[in-house]
mmCIF file of C-alpha atoms in Angstrom:
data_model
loop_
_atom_site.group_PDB
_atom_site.id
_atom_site.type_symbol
_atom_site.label_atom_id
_atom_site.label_comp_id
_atom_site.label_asym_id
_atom_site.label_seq_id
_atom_site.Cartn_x
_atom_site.Cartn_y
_atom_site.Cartn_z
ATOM 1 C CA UNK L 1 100.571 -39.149 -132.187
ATOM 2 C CA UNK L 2 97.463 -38.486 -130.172
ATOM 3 C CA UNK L 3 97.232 -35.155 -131.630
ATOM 4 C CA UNK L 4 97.735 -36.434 -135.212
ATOM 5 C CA UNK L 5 95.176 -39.024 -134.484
ATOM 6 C CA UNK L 6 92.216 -36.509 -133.349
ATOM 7 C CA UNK L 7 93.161 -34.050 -136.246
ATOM 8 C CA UNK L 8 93.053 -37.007 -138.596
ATOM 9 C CA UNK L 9 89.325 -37.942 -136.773
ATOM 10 C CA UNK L 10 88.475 -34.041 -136.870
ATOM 11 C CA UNK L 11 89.035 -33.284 -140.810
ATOM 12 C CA UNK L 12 87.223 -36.591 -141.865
ATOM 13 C CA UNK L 13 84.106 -35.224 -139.965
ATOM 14 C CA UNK L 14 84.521 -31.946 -141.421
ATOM 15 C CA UNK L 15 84.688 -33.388 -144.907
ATOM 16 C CA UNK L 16 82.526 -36.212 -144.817
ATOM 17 C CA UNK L 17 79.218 -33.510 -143.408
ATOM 18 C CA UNK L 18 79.995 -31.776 -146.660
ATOM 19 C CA UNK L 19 79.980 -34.971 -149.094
ATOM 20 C CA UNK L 20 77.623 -34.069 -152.276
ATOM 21 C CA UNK L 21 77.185 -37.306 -153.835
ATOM 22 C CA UNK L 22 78.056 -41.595 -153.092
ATOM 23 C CA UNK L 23 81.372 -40.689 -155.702
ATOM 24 C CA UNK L 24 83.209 -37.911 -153.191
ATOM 25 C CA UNK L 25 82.339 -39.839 -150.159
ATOM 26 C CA UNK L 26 84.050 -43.450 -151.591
ATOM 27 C CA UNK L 27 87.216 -40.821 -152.050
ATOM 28 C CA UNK L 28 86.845 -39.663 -148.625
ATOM 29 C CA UNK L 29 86.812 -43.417 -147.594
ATOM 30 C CA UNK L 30 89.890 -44.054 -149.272
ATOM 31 C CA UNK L 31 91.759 -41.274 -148.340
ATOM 32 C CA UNK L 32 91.292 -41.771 -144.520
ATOM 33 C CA UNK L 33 90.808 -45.268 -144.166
ATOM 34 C CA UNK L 34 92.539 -46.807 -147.376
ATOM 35 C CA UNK L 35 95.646 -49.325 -147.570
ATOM 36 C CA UNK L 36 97.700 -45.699 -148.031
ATOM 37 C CA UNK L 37 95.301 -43.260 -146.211
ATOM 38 C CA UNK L 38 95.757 -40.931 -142.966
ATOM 39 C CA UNK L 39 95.198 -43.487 -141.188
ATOM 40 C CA UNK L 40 97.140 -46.343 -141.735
ATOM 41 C CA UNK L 41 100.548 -43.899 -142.291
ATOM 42 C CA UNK L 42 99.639 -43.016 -138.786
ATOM 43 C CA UNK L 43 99.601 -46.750 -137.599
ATOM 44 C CA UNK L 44 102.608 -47.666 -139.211
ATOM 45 C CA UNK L 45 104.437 -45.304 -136.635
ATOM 46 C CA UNK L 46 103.032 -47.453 -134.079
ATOM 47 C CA UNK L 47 106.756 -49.076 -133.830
ATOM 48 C CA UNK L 48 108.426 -46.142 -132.486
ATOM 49 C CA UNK L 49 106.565 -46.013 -129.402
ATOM 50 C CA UNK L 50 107.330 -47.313 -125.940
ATOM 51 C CA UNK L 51 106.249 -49.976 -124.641
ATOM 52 C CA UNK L 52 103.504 -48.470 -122.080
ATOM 53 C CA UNK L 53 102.508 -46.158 -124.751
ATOM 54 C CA UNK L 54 101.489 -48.174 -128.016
ATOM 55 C CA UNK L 55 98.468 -50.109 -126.448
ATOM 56 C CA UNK L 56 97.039 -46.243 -125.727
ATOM 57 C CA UNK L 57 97.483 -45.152 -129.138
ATOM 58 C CA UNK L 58 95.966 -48.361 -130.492
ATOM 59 C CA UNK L 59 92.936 -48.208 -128.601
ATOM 60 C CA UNK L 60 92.772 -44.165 -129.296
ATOM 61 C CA UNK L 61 93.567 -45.800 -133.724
ATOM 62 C CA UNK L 62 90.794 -48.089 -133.006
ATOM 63 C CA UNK L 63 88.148 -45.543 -131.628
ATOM 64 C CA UNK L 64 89.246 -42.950 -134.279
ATOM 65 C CA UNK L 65 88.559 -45.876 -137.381
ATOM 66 C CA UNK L 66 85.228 -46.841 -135.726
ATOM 67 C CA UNK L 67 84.336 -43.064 -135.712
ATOM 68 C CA UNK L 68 84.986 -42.494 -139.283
ATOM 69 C CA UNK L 69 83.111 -45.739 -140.777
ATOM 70 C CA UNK L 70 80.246 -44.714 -138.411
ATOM 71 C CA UNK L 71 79.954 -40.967 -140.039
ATOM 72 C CA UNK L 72 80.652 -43.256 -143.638
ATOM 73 C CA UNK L 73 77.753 -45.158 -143.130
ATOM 74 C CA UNK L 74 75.456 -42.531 -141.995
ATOM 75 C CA UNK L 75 76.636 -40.228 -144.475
ATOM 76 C CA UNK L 76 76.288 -42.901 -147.866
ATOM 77 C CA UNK L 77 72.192 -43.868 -145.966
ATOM 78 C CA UNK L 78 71.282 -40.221 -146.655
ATOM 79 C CA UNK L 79 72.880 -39.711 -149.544
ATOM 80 C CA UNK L 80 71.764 -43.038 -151.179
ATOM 81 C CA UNK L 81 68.332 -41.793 -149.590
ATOM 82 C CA UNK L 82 67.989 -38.731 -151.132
ATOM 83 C CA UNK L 83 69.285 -40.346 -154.801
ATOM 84 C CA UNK L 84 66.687 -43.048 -154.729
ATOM 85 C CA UNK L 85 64.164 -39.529 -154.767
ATOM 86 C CA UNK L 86 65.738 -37.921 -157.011
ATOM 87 C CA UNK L 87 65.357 -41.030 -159.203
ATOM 88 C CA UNK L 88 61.835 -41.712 -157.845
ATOM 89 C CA UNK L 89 61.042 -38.356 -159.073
ATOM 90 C CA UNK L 90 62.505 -38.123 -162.196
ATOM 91 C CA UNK L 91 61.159 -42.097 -163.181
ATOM 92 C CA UNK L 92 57.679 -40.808 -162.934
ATOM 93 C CA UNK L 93 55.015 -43.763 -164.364
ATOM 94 C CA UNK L 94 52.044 -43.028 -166.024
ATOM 95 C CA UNK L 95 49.326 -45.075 -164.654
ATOM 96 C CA UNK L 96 46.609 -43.609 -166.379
ATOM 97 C CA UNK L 97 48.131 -44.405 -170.177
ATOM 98 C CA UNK L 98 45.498 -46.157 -172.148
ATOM 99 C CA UNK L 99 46.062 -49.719 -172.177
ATOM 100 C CA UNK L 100 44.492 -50.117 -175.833
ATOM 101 C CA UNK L 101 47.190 -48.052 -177.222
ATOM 102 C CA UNK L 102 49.328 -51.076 -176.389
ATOM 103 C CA UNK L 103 49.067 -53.364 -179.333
ATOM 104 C CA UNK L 104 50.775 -56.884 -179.345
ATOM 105 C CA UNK L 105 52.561 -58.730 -182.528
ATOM 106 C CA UNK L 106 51.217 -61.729 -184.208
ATOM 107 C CA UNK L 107 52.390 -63.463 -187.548
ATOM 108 C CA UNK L 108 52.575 -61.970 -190.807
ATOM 109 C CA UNK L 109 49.817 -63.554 -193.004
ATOM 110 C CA UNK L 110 52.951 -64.681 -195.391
ATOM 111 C CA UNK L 111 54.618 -66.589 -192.589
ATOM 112 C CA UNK L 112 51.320 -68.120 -191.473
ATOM 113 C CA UNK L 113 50.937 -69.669 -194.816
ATOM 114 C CA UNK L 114 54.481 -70.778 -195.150
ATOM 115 C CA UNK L 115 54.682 -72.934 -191.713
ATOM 116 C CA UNK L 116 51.081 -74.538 -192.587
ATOM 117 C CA UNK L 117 52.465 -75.873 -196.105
ATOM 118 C CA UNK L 118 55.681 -76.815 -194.448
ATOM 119 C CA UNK L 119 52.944 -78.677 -191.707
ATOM 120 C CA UNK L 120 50.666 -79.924 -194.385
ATOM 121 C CA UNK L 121 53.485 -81.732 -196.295
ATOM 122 C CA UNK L 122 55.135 -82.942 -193.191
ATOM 123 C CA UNK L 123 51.710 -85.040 -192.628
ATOM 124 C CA UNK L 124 51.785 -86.326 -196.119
ATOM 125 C CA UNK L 125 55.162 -87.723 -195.290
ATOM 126 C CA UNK L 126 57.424 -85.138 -196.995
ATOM 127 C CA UNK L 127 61.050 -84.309 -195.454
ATOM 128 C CA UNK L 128 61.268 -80.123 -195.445
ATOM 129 C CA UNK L 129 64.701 -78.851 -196.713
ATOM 130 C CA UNK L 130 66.267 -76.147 -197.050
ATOM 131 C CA UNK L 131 68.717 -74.414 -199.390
ATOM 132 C CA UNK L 132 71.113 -71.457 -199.538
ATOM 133 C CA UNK L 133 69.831 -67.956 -200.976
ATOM 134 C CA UNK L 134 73.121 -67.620 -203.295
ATOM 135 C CA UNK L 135 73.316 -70.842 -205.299
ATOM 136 C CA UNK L 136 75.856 -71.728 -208.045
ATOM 137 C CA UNK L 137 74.929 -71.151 -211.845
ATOM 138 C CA UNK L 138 75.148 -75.233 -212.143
ATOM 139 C CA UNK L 139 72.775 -75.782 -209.838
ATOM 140 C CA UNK L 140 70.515 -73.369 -210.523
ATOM 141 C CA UNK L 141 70.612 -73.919 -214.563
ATOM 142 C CA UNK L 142 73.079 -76.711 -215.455
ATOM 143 C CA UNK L 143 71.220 -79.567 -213.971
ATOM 144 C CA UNK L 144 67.916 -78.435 -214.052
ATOM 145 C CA UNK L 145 68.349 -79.018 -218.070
ATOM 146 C CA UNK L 146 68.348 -75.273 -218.201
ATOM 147 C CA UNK L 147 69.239 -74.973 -222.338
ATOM 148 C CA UNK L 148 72.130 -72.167 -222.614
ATOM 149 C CA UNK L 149 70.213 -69.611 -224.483
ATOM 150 C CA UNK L 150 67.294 -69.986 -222.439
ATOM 151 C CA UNK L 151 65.806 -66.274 -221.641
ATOM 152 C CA UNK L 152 65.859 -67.033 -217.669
ATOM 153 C CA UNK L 153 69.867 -66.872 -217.842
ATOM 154 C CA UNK L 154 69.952 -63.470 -219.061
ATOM 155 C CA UNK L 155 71.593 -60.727 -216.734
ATOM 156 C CA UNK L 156 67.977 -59.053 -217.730
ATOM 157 C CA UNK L 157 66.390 -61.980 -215.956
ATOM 158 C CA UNK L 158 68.555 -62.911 -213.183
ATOM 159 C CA UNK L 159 70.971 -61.356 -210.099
ATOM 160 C CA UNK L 160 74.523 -62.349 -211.174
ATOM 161 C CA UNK L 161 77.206 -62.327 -208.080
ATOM 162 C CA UNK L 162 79.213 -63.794 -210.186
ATOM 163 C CA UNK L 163 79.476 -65.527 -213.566
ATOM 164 C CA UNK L 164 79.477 -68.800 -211.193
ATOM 165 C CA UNK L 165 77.162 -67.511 -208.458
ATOM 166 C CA UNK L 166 73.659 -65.858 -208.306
ATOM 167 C CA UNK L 167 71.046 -65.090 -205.889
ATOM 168 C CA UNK L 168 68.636 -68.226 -207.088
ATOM 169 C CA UNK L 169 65.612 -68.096 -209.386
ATOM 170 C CA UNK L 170 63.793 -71.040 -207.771
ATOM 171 C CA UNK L 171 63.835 -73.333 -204.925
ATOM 172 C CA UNK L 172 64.329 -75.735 -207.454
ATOM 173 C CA UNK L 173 68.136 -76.078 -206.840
ATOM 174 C CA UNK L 174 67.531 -77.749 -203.032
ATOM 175 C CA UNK L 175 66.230 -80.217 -205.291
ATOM 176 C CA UNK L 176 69.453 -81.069 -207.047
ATOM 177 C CA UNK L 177 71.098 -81.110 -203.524
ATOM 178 C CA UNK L 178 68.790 -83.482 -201.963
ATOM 179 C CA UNK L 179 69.128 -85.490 -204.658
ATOM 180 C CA UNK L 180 72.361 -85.164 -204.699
ATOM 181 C CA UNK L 181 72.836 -86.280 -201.205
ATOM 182 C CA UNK L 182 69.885 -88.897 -200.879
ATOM 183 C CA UNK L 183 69.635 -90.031 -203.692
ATOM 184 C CA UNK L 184 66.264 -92.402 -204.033
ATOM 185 C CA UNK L 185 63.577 -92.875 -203.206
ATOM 186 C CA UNK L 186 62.876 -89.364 -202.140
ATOM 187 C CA UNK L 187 59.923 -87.088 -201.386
ATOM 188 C CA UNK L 188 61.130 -83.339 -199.942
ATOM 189 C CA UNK L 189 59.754 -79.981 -200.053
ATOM 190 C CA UNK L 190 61.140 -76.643 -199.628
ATOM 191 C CA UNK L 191 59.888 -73.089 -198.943
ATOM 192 C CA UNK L 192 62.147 -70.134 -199.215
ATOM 193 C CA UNK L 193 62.713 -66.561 -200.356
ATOM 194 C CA UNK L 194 63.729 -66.277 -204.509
ATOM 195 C CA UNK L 195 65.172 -63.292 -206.312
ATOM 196 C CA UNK L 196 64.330 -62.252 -210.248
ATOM 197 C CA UNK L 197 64.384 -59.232 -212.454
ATOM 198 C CA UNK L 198 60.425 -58.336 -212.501
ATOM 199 C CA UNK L 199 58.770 -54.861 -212.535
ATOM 200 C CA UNK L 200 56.190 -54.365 -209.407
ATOM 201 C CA UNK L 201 53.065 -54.432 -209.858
ATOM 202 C CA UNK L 202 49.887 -56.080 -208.498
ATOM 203 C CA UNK L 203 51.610 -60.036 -208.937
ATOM 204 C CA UNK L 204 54.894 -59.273 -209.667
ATOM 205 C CA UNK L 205 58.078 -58.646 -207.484
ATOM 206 C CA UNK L 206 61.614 -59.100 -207.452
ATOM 207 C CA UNK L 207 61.572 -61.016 -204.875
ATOM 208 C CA UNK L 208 59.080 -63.872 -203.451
ATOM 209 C CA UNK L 209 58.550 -66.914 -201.267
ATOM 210 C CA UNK L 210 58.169 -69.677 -203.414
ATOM 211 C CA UNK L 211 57.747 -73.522 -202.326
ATOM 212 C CA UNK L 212 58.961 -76.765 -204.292
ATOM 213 C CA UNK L 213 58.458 -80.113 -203.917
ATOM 214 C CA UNK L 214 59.577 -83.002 -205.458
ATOM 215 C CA UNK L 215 58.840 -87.528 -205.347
ATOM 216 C CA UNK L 216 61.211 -89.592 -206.888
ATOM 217 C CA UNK L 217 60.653 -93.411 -206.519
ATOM 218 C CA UNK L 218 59.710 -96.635 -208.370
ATOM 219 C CA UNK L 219 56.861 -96.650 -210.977
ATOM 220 C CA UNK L 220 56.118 -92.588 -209.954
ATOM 221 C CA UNK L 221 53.517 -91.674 -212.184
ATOM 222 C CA UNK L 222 51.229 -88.635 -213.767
ATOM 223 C CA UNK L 223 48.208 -89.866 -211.747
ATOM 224 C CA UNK L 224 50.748 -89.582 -208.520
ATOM 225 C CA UNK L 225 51.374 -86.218 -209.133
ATOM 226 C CA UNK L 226 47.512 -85.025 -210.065
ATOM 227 C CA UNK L 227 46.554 -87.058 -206.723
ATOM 228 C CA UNK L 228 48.741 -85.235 -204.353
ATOM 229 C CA UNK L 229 48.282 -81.423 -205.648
ATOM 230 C CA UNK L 230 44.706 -81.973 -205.613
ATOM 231 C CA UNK L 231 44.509 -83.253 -201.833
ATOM 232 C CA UNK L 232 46.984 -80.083 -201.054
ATOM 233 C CA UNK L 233 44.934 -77.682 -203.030
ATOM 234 C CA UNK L 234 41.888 -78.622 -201.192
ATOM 235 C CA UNK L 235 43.320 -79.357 -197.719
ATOM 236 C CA UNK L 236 44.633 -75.641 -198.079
ATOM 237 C CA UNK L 237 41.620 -73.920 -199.578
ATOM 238 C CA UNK L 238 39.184 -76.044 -198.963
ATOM 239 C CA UNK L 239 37.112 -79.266 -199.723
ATOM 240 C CA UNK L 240 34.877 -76.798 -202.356
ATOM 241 C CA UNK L 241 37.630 -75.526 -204.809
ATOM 242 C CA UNK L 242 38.410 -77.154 -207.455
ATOM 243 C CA UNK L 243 42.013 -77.655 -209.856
ATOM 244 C CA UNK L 244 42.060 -77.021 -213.721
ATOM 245 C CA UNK L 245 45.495 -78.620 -215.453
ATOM 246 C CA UNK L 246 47.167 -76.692 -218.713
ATOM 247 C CA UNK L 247 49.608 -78.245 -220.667
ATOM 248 C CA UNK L 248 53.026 -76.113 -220.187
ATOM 249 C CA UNK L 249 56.630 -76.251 -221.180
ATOM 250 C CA UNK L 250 59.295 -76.555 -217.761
ATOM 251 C CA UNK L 251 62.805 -77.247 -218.794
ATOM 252 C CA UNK L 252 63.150 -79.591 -215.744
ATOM 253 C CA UNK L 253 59.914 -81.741 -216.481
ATOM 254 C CA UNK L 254 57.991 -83.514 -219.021
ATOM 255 C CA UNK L 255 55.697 -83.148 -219.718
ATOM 256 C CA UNK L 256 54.656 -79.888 -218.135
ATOM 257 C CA UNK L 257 51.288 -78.495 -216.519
ATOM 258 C CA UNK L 258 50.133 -75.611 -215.072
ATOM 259 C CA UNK L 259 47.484 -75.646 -212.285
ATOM 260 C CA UNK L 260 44.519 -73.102 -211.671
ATOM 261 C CA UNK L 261 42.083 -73.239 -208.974
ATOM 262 C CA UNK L 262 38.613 -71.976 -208.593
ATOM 263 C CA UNK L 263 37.591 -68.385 -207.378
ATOM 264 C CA UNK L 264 37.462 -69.028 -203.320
ATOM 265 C CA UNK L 265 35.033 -65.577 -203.594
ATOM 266 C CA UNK L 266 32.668 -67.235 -206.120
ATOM 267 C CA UNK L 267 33.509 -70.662 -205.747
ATOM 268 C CA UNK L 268 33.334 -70.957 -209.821
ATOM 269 C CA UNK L 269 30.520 -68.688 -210.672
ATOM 270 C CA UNK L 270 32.057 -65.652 -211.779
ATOM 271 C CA UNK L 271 32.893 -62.635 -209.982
ATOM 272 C CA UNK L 272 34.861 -58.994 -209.589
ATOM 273 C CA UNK L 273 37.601 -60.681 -208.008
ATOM 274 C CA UNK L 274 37.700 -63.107 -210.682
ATOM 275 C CA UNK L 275 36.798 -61.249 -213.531
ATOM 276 C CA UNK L 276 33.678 -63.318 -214.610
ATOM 277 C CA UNK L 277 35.867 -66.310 -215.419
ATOM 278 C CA UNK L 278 35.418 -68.621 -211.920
ATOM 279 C CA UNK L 279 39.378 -68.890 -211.894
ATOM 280 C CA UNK L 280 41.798 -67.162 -209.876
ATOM 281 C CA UNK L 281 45.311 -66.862 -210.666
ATOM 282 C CA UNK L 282 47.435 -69.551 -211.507
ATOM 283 C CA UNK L 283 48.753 -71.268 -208.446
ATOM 284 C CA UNK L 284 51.901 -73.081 -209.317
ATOM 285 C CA UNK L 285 53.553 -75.138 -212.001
ATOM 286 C CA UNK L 286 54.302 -79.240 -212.315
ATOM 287 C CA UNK L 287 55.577 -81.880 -214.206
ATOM 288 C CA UNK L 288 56.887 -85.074 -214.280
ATOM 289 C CA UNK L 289 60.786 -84.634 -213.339
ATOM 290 C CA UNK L 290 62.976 -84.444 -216.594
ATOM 291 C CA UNK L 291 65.104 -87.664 -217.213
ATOM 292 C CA UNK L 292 68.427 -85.787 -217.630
ATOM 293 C CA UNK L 293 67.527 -84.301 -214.399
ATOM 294 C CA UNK L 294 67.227 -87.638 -212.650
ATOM 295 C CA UNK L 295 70.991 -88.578 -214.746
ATOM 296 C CA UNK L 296 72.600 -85.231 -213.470
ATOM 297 C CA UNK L 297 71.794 -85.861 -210.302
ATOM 298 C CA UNK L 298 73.261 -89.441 -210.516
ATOM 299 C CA UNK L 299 69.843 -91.598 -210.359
ATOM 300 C CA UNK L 300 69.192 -94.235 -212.841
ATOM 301 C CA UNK L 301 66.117 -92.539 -214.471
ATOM 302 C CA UNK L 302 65.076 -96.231 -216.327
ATOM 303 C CA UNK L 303 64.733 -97.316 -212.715
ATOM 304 C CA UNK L 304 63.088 -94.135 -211.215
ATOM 305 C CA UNK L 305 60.701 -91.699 -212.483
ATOM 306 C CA UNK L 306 59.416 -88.293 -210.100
ATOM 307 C CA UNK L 307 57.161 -85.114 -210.514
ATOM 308 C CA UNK L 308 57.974 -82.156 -209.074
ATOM 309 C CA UNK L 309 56.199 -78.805 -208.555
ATOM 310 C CA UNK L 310 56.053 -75.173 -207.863
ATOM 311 C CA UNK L 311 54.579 -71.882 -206.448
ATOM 312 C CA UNK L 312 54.205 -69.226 -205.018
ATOM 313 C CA UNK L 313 54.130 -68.773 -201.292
ATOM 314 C CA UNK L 314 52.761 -65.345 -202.175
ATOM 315 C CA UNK L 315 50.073 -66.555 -204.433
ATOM 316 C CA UNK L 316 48.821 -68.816 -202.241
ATOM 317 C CA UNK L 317 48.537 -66.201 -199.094
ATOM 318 C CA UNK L 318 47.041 -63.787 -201.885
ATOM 319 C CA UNK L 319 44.202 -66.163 -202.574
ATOM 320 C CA UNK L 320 43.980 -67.645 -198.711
ATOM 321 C CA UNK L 321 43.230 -64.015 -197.482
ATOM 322 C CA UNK L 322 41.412 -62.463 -200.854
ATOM 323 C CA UNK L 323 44.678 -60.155 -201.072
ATOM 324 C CA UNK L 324 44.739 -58.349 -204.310
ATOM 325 C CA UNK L 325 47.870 -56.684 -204.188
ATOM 326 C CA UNK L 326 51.483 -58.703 -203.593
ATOM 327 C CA UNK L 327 53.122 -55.358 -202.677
ATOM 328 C CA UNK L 328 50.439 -55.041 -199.655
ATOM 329 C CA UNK L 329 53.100 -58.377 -198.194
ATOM 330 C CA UNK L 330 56.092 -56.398 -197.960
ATOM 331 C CA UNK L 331 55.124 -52.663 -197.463
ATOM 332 C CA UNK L 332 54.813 -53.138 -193.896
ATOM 333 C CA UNK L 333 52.118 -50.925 -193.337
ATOM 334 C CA UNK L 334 50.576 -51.186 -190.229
ATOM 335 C CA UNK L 335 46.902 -50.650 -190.989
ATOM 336 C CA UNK L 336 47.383 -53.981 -193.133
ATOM 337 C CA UNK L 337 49.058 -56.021 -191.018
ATOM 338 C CA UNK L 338 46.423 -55.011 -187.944
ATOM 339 C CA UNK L 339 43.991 -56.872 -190.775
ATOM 340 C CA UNK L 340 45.033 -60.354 -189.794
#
């Protein structure tokens, strides 16, 4: 056994001074010192030996196990050694890169303008709500006293899923939910992408952010409803612009208005960006809310009245930041976006 022992202690030095890499010597490990290595098989002769000679041969085991986790140990420090170089060299850093080609994120001007209407309304006292992307035709027609023939329904017009589903129009259908669910009094907004059929161009694309809000209450009037887009048009823009109101046809209100709002370049006078007039675009769409509306939504519209309006998200960023060009929102180019 003595012999077997030494040979055993011999060939593990022999193989462990030739170990390449931390993988061959965790085999060598295993093979000599393992629950079914040289080793043990060795000790579990042990029994067969007299009486005088098994504490020998256990104190020779014991020396010969020692020996080989010493030349383990040693072994696995240089080779762990010389892998933490290899990786040191190959994991060169760079620490003359420029530091200005680092460039950090920041909000795109769209969201910006989204979370301070959602803030401005908030501190007017309206609840913000949102709504699913793919609404049902009902919702997104039916009850908004949609008529049946009415050019919006059109698979020209709209994204059909479904002859019961679509990707929605408007935001307008949160507001038959809320209603739905909260019945009144109620004053709400919500902001969230909307999907039509429209050819791309400078104002147009299919699709948008658009934001709707909506009061329902007691004795809700016209004056209500001129009061509170005027304090949000000027809060947003500015104490200097001013609103212009066009009579308009909404299925969902009545009557109907469109707002405009002074050039923020000229501040009325007439400019390029405004084409002489002292208007921008038109910013968004209103109305008083539609009495079948308030009925399809189950609220008594002889007790309450509303108003409601409409816009674009888009729009509004356009004229906040003097964009000209919608498609400049969603190119993601970065020589824009470096702009704000």
């Amino acid at each position: 056994m003595k012999e077997e022992l030494l040979k055993i202690k011999d060939e593990a030095k022999a193989l462990i001074e030739k170990a390449e890499d931390l993988k061959s010597l965790e085999d060598l490990r295993v093979k000599f010192l393992g629950k079914k290595g040289d080793l043990t098989a060795i000790l579990k002769m042990m029994g067969s030996l007299s009486a005088e000679e098994r504490p020998v041969m256990g104190q020779l085991a014991n020396e010969v196990r020692e020996d080989i986790e010493a030349l383990l140990k040693n072994k696995f420090d240089d080779l762990n050694a010389l892998e933490r170089e290899k990786r040191l060299d190959e994991e060169t850093l760079d620490i003359s890169i420029d530091k200005d080609l680092v460039s950090l994120g920041h909000e795109h001007p769209l969201i910006k303008v989204k979370e301070k209407l959602e803030d401005l309304f908030m501190r007017m006292g309206f609840k913000v709500i949102e709504g699913p992307e793919i609404e049902t035709v009902e919702n997104n027609f039916d009850l908004l006293n949609a008529p049946q023939d009415h050019p919006s329904r059109d698979m020209s017009d709209t994204f059909y899923i479904d002859k019961e589903n679509l990707l929605r129009t408007q935001t307008s259908p949160v507001q038959i939910r809320a209603m739905k669910k909260y019945g009144a009094p109620l004053k709400m907004v919500s902001c969230g992408r909307t999907f039509r059929f429209d050819d791309v161009d400078n104002t147009h694309s299919p699709m948008f952010y658009q934001m709707e809000g909506l009061v329902v209450g007691e004795n809700i009037s016209l004056a209500n409803l001129k009061f509170t887009i005027d304090q949000f048009v000027r809060e947003l823009l500015g104490e200097k612009i001013q609103t212009r109101y066009r009579p308009h046809h909404f299925p969902f209100t009545e009557p109907s208005m469109e707002v405009d709002v002074t050039c923020h370049k000229c501040a009325g006078e007439g400019c390029e960006f405004c084409g002489g007039t002292g208007w921008s675009m038109e910013l968004l769409g209103c109305g008083m809310v539609h009495p079948n509306v308030l009925r399809n939504c189950g609220i008594d519209p002889k007790k309450y009245s509303g108003f409601a309006f409409g816009f674009g998200v888009d729009r509004i960023t356009m004229v906040s930041y003097g964009i000209n060009d919608i498609r400049l929102l969603y190119e993601n180019d970065q020589r824009f976006l470096d702009e704000f």
